[in-house]
Amino acid sequence: MGAIAVLLSRAGPPDPDTARQMLAAAPHRGDSEAVEVIGQVVLAACNDADWVTATLARHDGQLAVFCGSLDNDADLRADLRREGAPEPAARTPAATLLAASSQWGEDAVRRARGSFAGAITDGRTLTCFRDQFGARPLFHHDGADGFFAATEVKQVLAGASIPREPDLDHLHGVLFGGLSLSTAYRGVERIPKWTIVSAGAQPGLTSRQYWDPSACVETARLGPEEAVEGTLEALDRAVSRVLTGRDVILLSGGLDSPSLAACAVRAQGRADPVQALTAVYPDYPSADEREWTQMAADHLGMPLHPYVADAGSLDDIEHWVAVLDGPVDVVSIPESAESYSAARALGGRTVINGELAEMLFESRAYLLDHLLAHGRLIRAASLLAARRKAGRTRVTIARQIIRAVAPRTANAIPFSRAGSLPG
């Protein structure tokens, strides 16, 4: 899986062994290590021997570490050549980003696409960053002795020698308020998605948001045909960038993953199709989507590999809480681990799923919330009228309005159908 560890020392020369201890705190991330020192900073990376996802690069007095995938690596290199910039020192994502940073400064991170986290330093100051959607984790602790950052919370705890004390406010938030920048352990926070964070010789961080998605919302003035054409073009580009030749798509019977599968087939060609993996539920026919996944796979000419889904959401809970340094409120980790293990058994290294595509194609749950929050009252009234015309009851619509305006903590309470608030 790969991991990175970052240390900026404020109490004497930096100790490379501290970075090694940070990597060793998460042995499941790989045991093939690389450690580099420049000035007051140590950057380190580890990988599985046969699967490198974390890389280091040094050039012209700067050092970079990168973990994840840089999907538009070739595009960035082409842009650098067009501008006459020096060629990256190696064919690695870290080298590409370091060369891009020398040419464009912090704008290099804004240009990057993929699932990544990393850091760049000149030995005195340190800049850390994460991708636009926060797909790759990066946690940190900032103290008088230094700044520590790593892929996992336990690695930061090991480097900064922080006691493992639970943050009860964070755990309350997981249950009732959703994720925040805090973690389950006091003293460790997550670096925000789409953000660049800088550390220096003194405690205290500065942060800049390099991407603002609000500029992309409700800005298009396109007709339906233009919108469809633009969406397909963007999907084709996004899917083609992530294909590696060892790809598995988690295929469902909805609209999201089959759409991405079609993009993958167009990008890769039918001679070497992406493999499709689908969960089946023979004991629960109403939940089994194999009829639809088989139809999609046959239409696209993709080999379909079914597996019986046995994992429960609370299986091995103590193990997963220990691995993930706290509870997770978004997905079922045991079920995800089961599907990703099945993909690995097929030889896959890149897994495509429809989680974000579902937001694009199908999800409308937050549309009312968005309209009300932005004062779009006429549009909200029109939406509610359309729902009423479609057969929604007044009680259902009232619940939707209450859910949209109620605090997040209230929405997290599992009220019964007989209760006074929506379930």
Short mmCIF file of C-alpha atoms in Angstrom, two decimals:
data_model
loop_
_atom_site.label_atom_id
_atom_site.label_comp_id
_atom_site.label_asym_id
_atom_site.label_seq_id
_atom_site.Cartn_x
_atom_site.Cartn_y
_atom_site.Cartn_z
CA MET A 1 0.00 0.00 0.00
CA GLY A 2 2.87 2.38 0.65
CA ALA A 3 3.25 5.09 3.28
CA ILE A 4 5.23 8.23 3.94
CA ALA A 5 6.73 9.80 7.05
CA VAL A 6 7.78 13.44 7.39
CA LEU A 7 9.83 15.07 10.17
CA LEU A 8 10.92 18.69 10.54
CA SER A 9 13.11 18.97 13.65
CA ARG A 10 13.06 22.08 15.81
CA ALA A 11 15.27 20.58 18.55
CA GLY A 12 18.63 19.84 16.96
CA PRO A 13 19.61 17.75 13.95
CA PRO A 14 16.85 15.52 12.57
CA ASP A 15 17.08 11.81 13.37
CA PRO A 16 16.47 9.46 10.41
CA ASP A 17 15.75 6.65 12.86
CA THR A 18 12.70 8.54 14.04
CA ALA A 19 11.29 8.43 10.51
CA ARG A 20 12.08 4.71 10.34
CA GLN A 21 10.20 4.17 13.60
CA MET A 22 7.24 6.01 12.13
CA LEU A 23 7.19 3.73 9.09
CA ALA A 24 7.62 0.64 11.28
CA ALA A 25 4.54 1.57 13.31
CA ALA A 26 2.40 0.46 10.33
CA PRO A 27 4.13 -2.72 9.08
CA HIS A 28 1.20 -3.59 6.81
CA ARG A 29 2.22 -0.65 4.61
CA GLY A 30 5.38 -2.42 3.42
CA ASP A 31 8.94 -3.04 4.58
CA SER A 32 10.94 -1.71 1.64
CA GLU A 33 12.18 1.65 3.00
CA ALA A 34 13.83 4.76 1.62
CA VAL A 35 14.93 7.65 3.86
CA GLU A 36 16.42 11.00 2.85
CA VAL A 37 17.69 13.94 4.96
CA ILE A 38 18.02 17.56 3.89
CA GLY A 39 18.75 20.32 6.40
CA GLN A 40 16.33 19.99 9.32
CA VAL A 41 13.96 17.66 7.48
CA VAL A 42 13.70 13.90 7.03
CA LEU A 43 11.41 12.43 4.38
CA ALA A 44 10.79 8.69 4.23
CA ALA A 45 8.72 6.22 2.22
CA CYS A 46 7.95 2.52 2.42
CA ASN A 47 6.38 0.07 -0.03
CA ASP A 48 5.69 -3.55 -0.71
CA ALA A 49 8.63 -4.89 -2.68
CA ASP A 50 6.43 -5.67 -5.70
CA TRP A 51 4.14 -2.64 -5.56
CA VAL A 52 5.63 0.85 -5.33
CA THR A 53 3.18 3.65 -4.55
CA ALA A 54 5.40 5.93 -2.42
CA THR A 55 8.48 7.60 -3.92
CA LEU A 56 11.21 10.08 -3.01
CA ALA A 57 13.01 12.56 -5.28
CA ARG A 58 15.86 15.04 -4.77
CA HIS A 59 16.84 17.83 -7.18
CA ASP A 60 18.43 21.27 -7.06
CA GLY A 61 18.42 21.63 -3.27
CA GLN A 62 14.90 20.31 -2.76
CA LEU A 63 13.45 17.00 -1.63
CA ALA A 64 9.98 15.57 -2.24
CA VAL A 65 8.00 12.55 -1.11
CA PHE A 66 4.81 11.39 -2.78
CA CYS A 67 2.34 8.63 -1.92
CA GLY A 68 -0.49 7.47 -4.18
CA SER A 69 -1.17 7.89 -7.87
CA LEU A 70 -0.40 10.90 -10.07
CA ASP A 71 -2.93 10.18 -12.79
CA ASN A 72 -1.85 12.99 -15.09
CA ASP A 73 1.90 12.37 -14.74
CA ALA A 74 2.35 12.24 -18.53
CA ASP A 75 0.38 15.47 -19.02
CA LEU A 76 2.49 17.33 -16.45
CA ARG A 77 5.71 16.14 -18.05
CA ALA A 78 4.44 17.23 -21.46
CA ASP A 79 3.57 20.68 -20.08
CA LEU A 80 7.06 20.99 -18.59
CA ARG A 81 8.66 20.12 -21.94
CA ARG A 82 6.51 22.69 -23.75
CA GLU A 83 7.69 25.38 -21.34
CA GLY A 84 11.33 24.35 -21.71
CA ALA A 85 11.64 23.32 -18.07
CA PRO A 86 14.29 20.80 -16.97
CA GLU A 87 13.28 17.16 -17.32
CA PRO A 88 12.28 15.45 -14.04
CA ALA A 89 15.25 13.63 -12.52
CA ALA A 90 13.48 10.24 -12.57
CA ARG A 91 10.32 8.64 -13.92
CA THR A 92 8.48 8.74 -10.59
CA PRO A 93 5.54 10.82 -9.37
CA ALA A 94 7.76 12.44 -6.71
CA ALA A 95 10.26 13.54 -9.38
CA THR A 96 7.50 14.86 -11.63
CA LEU A 97 5.92 16.89 -8.83
CA LEU A 98 9.29 18.23 -7.71
CA ALA A 99 10.07 19.43 -11.23
CA ALA A 100 6.57 20.88 -11.54
CA SER A 101 6.99 22.68 -8.22
CA SER A 102 10.27 24.22 -9.38
CA GLN A 103 8.50 25.49 -12.51
CA TRP A 104 5.10 26.53 -11.16
CA GLY A 105 5.46 26.75 -7.38
CA GLU A 106 2.41 25.75 -5.39
CA ASP A 107 0.36 25.81 -8.58
CA ALA A 108 1.93 22.40 -9.32
CA VAL A 109 -0.29 20.78 -6.70
CA ARG A 110 -3.38 22.44 -8.16
CA ARG A 111 -2.51 20.98 -11.57
CA ALA A 112 -2.07 17.45 -10.18
CA ARG A 113 -4.81 14.87 -10.55
CA GLY A 114 -5.14 11.60 -8.72
CA SER A 115 -5.26 10.10 -5.25
CA PHE A 116 -2.22 11.39 -3.38
CA ALA A 117 -0.52 12.97 -0.41
CA GLY A 118 3.00 14.29 -0.14
CA ALA A 119 5.51 16.90 0.93
CA ILE A 120 8.20 19.15 -0.57
CA THR A 121 11.03 20.81 1.38
CA ASP A 122 14.22 22.82 0.99
CA GLY A 123 15.47 21.64 4.38
CA ARG A 124 14.24 24.71 6.26
CA THR A 125 10.54 24.93 5.49
CA LEU A 126 8.19 22.10 4.67
CA THR A 127 5.03 21.99 2.55
CA CYS A 128 2.50 19.14 2.84
CA PHE A 129 -0.54 18.55 0.65
CA ARG A 130 -3.40 16.17 -0.16
CA ASP A 131 -5.49 15.57 -3.27
CA GLN A 132 -8.69 17.44 -4.04
CA PHE A 133 -11.04 14.77 -2.64
CA GLY A 134 -8.89 13.65 0.29
CA ALA A 135 -8.66 10.10 -1.05
CA ARG A 136 -5.18 9.62 0.47
CA PRO A 137 -4.76 10.29 4.20
CA LEU A 138 -2.11 12.47 5.81
CA PHE A 139 -2.02 13.23 9.54
CA HIS A 140 0.20 15.57 11.53
CA HIS A 141 1.35 16.87 14.91
CA ASP A 142 2.91 20.31 15.31
CA GLY A 143 4.91 20.91 18.49
CA ALA A 144 7.89 22.68 20.00
CA ASP A 145 10.24 19.78 19.15
CA GLY A 146 9.12 19.54 15.56
CA PHE A 147 6.48 18.87 12.95
CA PHE A 148 5.55 15.25 12.23
CA ALA A 149 3.33 13.99 9.42
CA ALA A 150 2.55 10.50 8.15
CA THR A 151 0.06 8.33 6.32
CA GLU A 152 -1.40 6.88 9.55
CA VAL A 153 -2.18 8.31 12.97
CA LYS A 154 -0.14 5.62 14.74
CA GLN A 155 2.91 6.68 12.75
CA VAL A 156 2.59 10.27 13.95
CA LEU A 157 2.15 9.06 17.53
CA ALA A 158 5.34 7.02 17.21
CA GLY A 159 7.39 9.86 15.78
CA ALA A 160 6.23 12.59 18.14
CA SER A 161 6.15 10.27 21.21
CA ILE A 162 2.59 11.30 21.99
CA PRO A 163 0.66 9.21 24.56
CA ARG A 164 -2.28 7.29 23.11
CA GLU A 165 -5.05 9.33 24.74
CA PRO A 166 -8.50 9.24 23.15
CA ASP A 167 -10.11 12.44 21.94
CA LEU A 168 -13.66 12.01 23.24
CA ASP A 169 -14.92 15.07 21.37
CA HIS A 170 -13.82 13.51 18.10
CA LEU A 171 -15.46 10.20 18.93
CA HIS A 172 -18.67 12.05 19.77
CA GLY A 173 -18.42 13.76 16.40
CA VAL A 174 -18.06 10.42 14.59
CA LEU A 175 -21.33 9.29 16.14
CA PHE A 176 -23.30 12.51 15.82
CA GLY A 177 -21.54 15.06 13.64
CA GLY A 178 -19.41 13.39 10.98
CA LEU A 179 -15.68 13.58 10.36
CA SER A 180 -13.62 16.63 11.28
CA LEU A 181 -9.92 17.55 11.19
CA SER A 182 -9.39 15.93 14.59
CA THR A 183 -8.65 12.23 15.07
CA ALA A 184 -9.44 9.63 17.71
CA TYR A 185 -6.18 10.53 19.50
CA ARG A 186 -5.34 13.84 21.13
CA GLY A 187 -2.53 15.77 19.54
CA VAL A 188 -2.92 14.39 16.01
CA GLU A 189 -4.99 16.06 13.30
CA ARG A 190 -5.59 15.37 9.63
CA ILE A 191 -4.31 17.69 6.93
CA PRO A 192 -7.42 18.90 5.08
CA LYS A 193 -8.18 17.80 1.55
CA TRP A 194 -7.44 20.29 -1.26
CA THR A 195 -5.12 22.16 1.11
CA ILE A 196 -1.42 23.01 1.26
CA VAL A 197 0.01 23.25 4.80
CA SER A 198 3.42 24.78 5.55
CA ALA A 199 5.63 24.35 8.62
CA GLY A 200 8.82 26.16 9.58
CA ALA A 201 11.37 26.63 12.34
CA GLN A 202 8.75 27.77 14.86
CA PRO A 203 5.53 26.01 15.92
CA GLY A 204 2.47 27.12 14.01
CA LEU A 205 1.21 26.22 10.56
CA THR A 206 -0.08 28.18 7.61
CA SER A 207 -2.58 26.66 5.20
CA ARG A 208 -3.95 27.58 1.78
CA GLN A 209 -6.85 25.99 -0.02
CA TYR A 210 -5.63 25.38 -3.57
CA TRP A 211 -8.97 24.19 -4.99
CA ASP A 212 -12.44 25.60 -4.44
CA PRO A 213 -15.18 23.25 -5.70
CA SER A 214 -17.90 25.84 -5.15
CA ALA A 215 -16.73 27.53 -8.34
CA CYS A 216 -17.72 24.37 -10.22
CA VAL A 217 -21.28 24.19 -8.85
CA GLU A 218 -24.18 25.58 -10.88
CA THR A 219 -21.87 27.56 -13.14
CA ALA A 220 -22.54 25.91 -16.51
CA ARG A 221 -24.94 27.45 -18.98
CA LEU A 222 -25.18 24.42 -21.24
CA GLY A 223 -28.05 22.72 -22.96
CA PRO A 224 -28.78 19.04 -22.19
CA GLU A 225 -26.84 17.71 -25.20
CA GLU A 226 -23.78 19.83 -24.39
CA ALA A 227 -23.92 18.81 -20.74
CA VAL A 228 -24.06 15.11 -21.64
CA GLU A 229 -21.20 15.45 -24.12
CA GLY A 230 -19.04 17.33 -21.60
CA THR A 231 -19.77 14.83 -18.84
CA LEU A 232 -18.84 11.86 -21.03
CA GLU A 233 -15.64 13.57 -22.13
CA ALA A 234 -14.63 14.25 -18.52
CA LEU A 235 -15.45 10.68 -17.45
CA ASP A 236 -13.48 9.18 -20.33
CA ARG A 237 -10.48 11.33 -19.43
CA ALA A 238 -10.67 10.53 -15.71
CA VAL A 239 -11.05 6.77 -16.20
CA SER A 240 -8.36 6.48 -18.88
CA ARG A 241 -5.87 8.23 -16.59
CA VAL A 242 -6.18 5.64 -13.80
CA LEU A 243 -5.89 2.48 -15.93
CA THR A 244 -2.66 0.57 -15.40
CA GLY A 245 -3.30 -2.77 -17.13
CA ARG A 246 -3.98 -4.47 -13.78
CA ASP A 247 -7.43 -3.04 -13.20
CA VAL A 248 -10.60 -4.35 -11.56
CA ILE A 249 -13.93 -2.57 -11.46
CA LEU A 250 -16.39 -3.24 -8.64
CA LEU A 251 -19.51 -3.66 -10.74
CA SER A 252 -23.00 -3.08 -9.36
CA GLY A 253 -26.40 -3.14 -10.99
CA GLY A 254 -26.93 0.60 -10.86
CA LEU A 255 -25.88 3.41 -13.18
CA ASP A 256 -22.57 4.44 -11.66
CA SER A 257 -20.05 1.62 -12.00
CA PRO A 258 -21.43 0.30 -15.34
CA SER A 259 -20.95 3.81 -16.75
CA LEU A 260 -17.33 3.85 -15.61
CA ALA A 261 -16.89 0.32 -16.98
CA ALA A 262 -18.02 1.56 -20.39
CA CYS A 263 -15.43 4.35 -20.21
CA ALA A 264 -12.75 1.81 -19.29
CA VAL A 265 -13.64 -0.40 -22.26
CA ARG A 266 -13.45 2.57 -24.62
CA ALA A 267 -10.08 3.57 -23.20
CA GLN A 268 -8.43 0.17 -23.10
CA GLY A 269 -10.08 -1.66 -25.96
CA ARG A 270 -11.86 -4.97 -25.98
CA ALA A 271 -8.67 -6.97 -26.59
CA ASP A 272 -7.55 -6.42 -23.00
CA PRO A 273 -10.65 -5.53 -20.97
CA VAL A 274 -10.79 -4.48 -17.36
CA GLN A 275 -12.00 -7.32 -15.14
CA ALA A 276 -15.34 -6.90 -13.42
CA LEU A 277 -15.93 -8.05 -9.85
CA THR A 278 -19.41 -8.24 -8.36
CA ALA A 279 -20.80 -9.26 -4.98
CA VAL A 280 -23.65 -11.77 -5.01
CA TYR A 281 -26.12 -12.64 -2.27
CA PRO A 282 -27.67 -16.04 -3.01
CA ASP A 283 -29.43 -16.12 0.36
CA TYR A 284 -30.98 -12.69 -0.23
CA PRO A 285 -32.39 -12.68 -3.78
CA SER A 286 -33.95 -9.23 -3.45
CA ALA A 287 -30.49 -7.73 -2.82
CA ASP A 288 -28.70 -9.76 -5.49
CA GLU A 289 -27.86 -7.68 -8.58
CA ARG A 290 -26.08 -10.36 -10.60
CA GLU A 291 -28.73 -10.31 -13.31
CA TRP A 292 -27.96 -6.67 -14.00
CA THR A 293 -24.18 -6.90 -13.57
CA GLN A 294 -24.08 -9.88 -15.93
CA MET A 295 -26.09 -7.90 -18.47
CA ALA A 296 -23.67 -4.98 -18.24
CA ALA A 297 -20.59 -7.22 -18.41
CA ASP A 298 -21.92 -9.12 -21.42
CA HIS A 299 -22.76 -5.90 -23.24
CA LEU A 300 -19.28 -4.50 -22.61
CA GLY A 301 -17.42 -7.76 -23.23
CA MET A 302 -15.90 -7.77 -19.75
CA PRO A 303 -15.07 -10.95 -17.80
CA LEU A 304 -17.30 -11.02 -14.71
CA HIS A 305 -16.08 -12.58 -11.46
CA PRO A 306 -18.80 -13.02 -8.81
CA TYR A 307 -18.01 -13.63 -5.15
CA VAL A 308 -20.39 -14.41 -2.32
CA ALA A 309 -20.39 -11.47 0.09
CA ASP A 310 -20.08 -12.83 3.63
CA ALA A 311 -18.56 -9.93 5.56
CA GLY A 312 -20.63 -8.08 8.13
CA SER A 313 -20.13 -4.43 9.04
CA LEU A 314 -18.96 -5.30 12.59
CA ASP A 315 -16.71 -8.25 11.74
CA ASP A 316 -13.26 -8.06 13.42
CA ILE A 317 -14.14 -4.62 14.73
CA GLU A 318 -11.28 -4.46 17.23
CA HIS A 319 -8.78 -5.32 14.50
CA TRP A 320 -10.05 -2.65 12.12
CA VAL A 321 -10.29 0.04 14.78
CA ALA A 322 -6.65 -0.69 15.65
CA VAL A 323 -5.54 -0.63 12.00
CA LEU A 324 -7.46 2.56 11.20
CA ASP A 325 -6.72 4.28 14.53
CA GLY A 326 -10.38 4.76 15.38
CA PRO A 327 -13.91 4.09 14.16
CA VAL A 328 -15.02 4.91 10.62
CA ASP A 329 -18.47 6.36 9.97
CA VAL A 330 -18.58 6.40 6.16
CA VAL A 331 -18.18 2.86 4.81
CA SER A 332 -18.20 -0.70 6.11
CA ILE A 333 -14.51 -1.53 6.33
CA PRO A 334 -14.93 -5.35 6.60
CA GLU A 335 -17.08 -5.38 3.46
CA SER A 336 -14.61 -3.13 1.63
CA ALA A 337 -11.71 -5.33 2.71
CA GLU A 338 -13.53 -8.39 1.38
CA SER A 339 -14.07 -6.84 -2.04
CA TYR A 340 -10.55 -5.44 -2.30
CA SER A 341 -9.06 -8.79 -1.27
CA ALA A 342 -11.07 -10.43 -4.04
CA ALA A 343 -9.75 -7.82 -6.50
CA ARG A 344 -6.17 -8.48 -5.35
CA ALA A 345 -6.70 -12.22 -5.88
CA LEU A 346 -7.58 -11.45 -9.52
CA GLY A 347 -4.23 -9.70 -9.92
CA GLY A 348 -5.66 -6.20 -9.65
CA ARG A 349 -3.64 -3.27 -8.37
CA THR A 350 -6.06 -0.51 -9.33
CA VAL A 351 -9.69 -0.76 -8.24
CA ILE A 352 -12.37 1.39 -9.83
CA ASN A 353 -15.71 1.82 -8.09
CA GLY A 354 -18.73 4.02 -8.53
CA GLU A 355 -18.84 5.77 -5.16
CA LEU A 356 -18.12 9.26 -6.47
CA ALA A 357 -19.86 8.57 -9.77
CA GLU A 358 -23.00 7.79 -7.78
CA MET A 359 -22.95 11.38 -6.53
CA LEU A 360 -22.92 12.55 -10.13
CA PHE A 361 -25.51 10.18 -11.61
CA GLU A 362 -27.97 9.31 -8.87
CA SER A 363 -27.66 11.18 -5.58
CA ARG A 364 -30.24 13.89 -4.99
CA ALA A 365 -30.51 13.63 -1.21
CA TYR A 366 -28.69 16.91 -0.55
CA LEU A 367 -30.21 19.00 -3.32
CA LEU A 368 -32.87 20.50 -1.05
CA ASP A 369 -30.25 21.23 1.62
CA HIS A 370 -28.08 23.00 -0.95
CA LEU A 371 -30.92 25.17 -2.26
CA LEU A 372 -32.08 26.21 1.21
CA ALA A 373 -28.53 26.88 2.45
CA HIS A 374 -27.90 29.21 -0.50
CA GLY A 375 -31.21 31.05 -0.26
CA ARG A 376 -32.60 29.51 -3.43
CA LEU A 377 -36.12 29.51 -1.99
CA ILE A 378 -38.03 29.71 -5.28
CA ARG A 379 -36.04 26.80 -6.71
CA ALA A 380 -36.52 24.84 -3.46
CA ALA A 381 -40.28 25.43 -3.60
CA SER A 382 -40.31 24.26 -7.22
CA LEU A 383 -38.42 21.09 -6.25
CA LEU A 384 -40.85 20.33 -3.42
CA ALA A 385 -43.82 20.94 -5.73
CA ALA A 386 -42.38 18.48 -8.23
CA ARG A 387 -41.92 15.89 -5.50
CA ARG A 388 -45.49 16.42 -4.33
CA LYS A 389 -46.73 16.03 -7.90
CA ALA A 390 -44.73 12.81 -8.19
CA GLY A 391 -46.69 11.32 -5.29
CA ARG A 392 -44.70 12.20 -2.17
CA THR A 393 -46.94 12.73 0.84
CA ARG A 394 -47.06 15.96 2.80
CA VAL A 395 -45.56 14.12 5.79
CA THR A 396 -42.64 12.91 3.70
CA ILE A 397 -42.01 16.39 2.33
CA ALA A 398 -42.22 17.88 5.82
CA ARG A 399 -39.61 15.38 6.98
CA GLN A 400 -37.34 16.33 4.09
CA ILE A 401 -37.59 20.00 5.02
CA ILE A 402 -36.86 19.30 8.70
CA ARG A 403 -33.92 17.11 7.77
CA ALA A 404 -32.53 19.87 5.55
CA VAL A 405 -32.63 22.59 8.22
CA ALA A 406 -31.98 20.52 11.38
CA PRO A 407 -28.47 20.47 12.94
CA ARG A 408 -26.26 17.56 11.92
CA THR A 409 -26.31 16.17 15.45
CA ALA A 410 -30.10 15.97 15.36
CA ASN A 411 -30.05 14.23 11.99
CA ALA A 412 -27.69 11.61 13.40
CA ILE A 413 -30.18 10.51 16.09
CA PRO A 414 -32.05 7.37 14.96
CA PHE A 415 -35.60 8.48 15.64
CA SER A 416 -38.34 5.90 15.08
CA ARG A 417 -41.12 6.39 12.57
CA ALA A 418 -43.40 7.27 15.47
CA GLY A 419 -41.05 10.00 16.66
CA SER A 420 -41.48 13.69 16.18
CA LEU A 421 -38.49 14.02 13.86
CA PRO A 422 -37.67 12.17 10.63
CA GLY A 423 -35.95 8.78 10.73
#
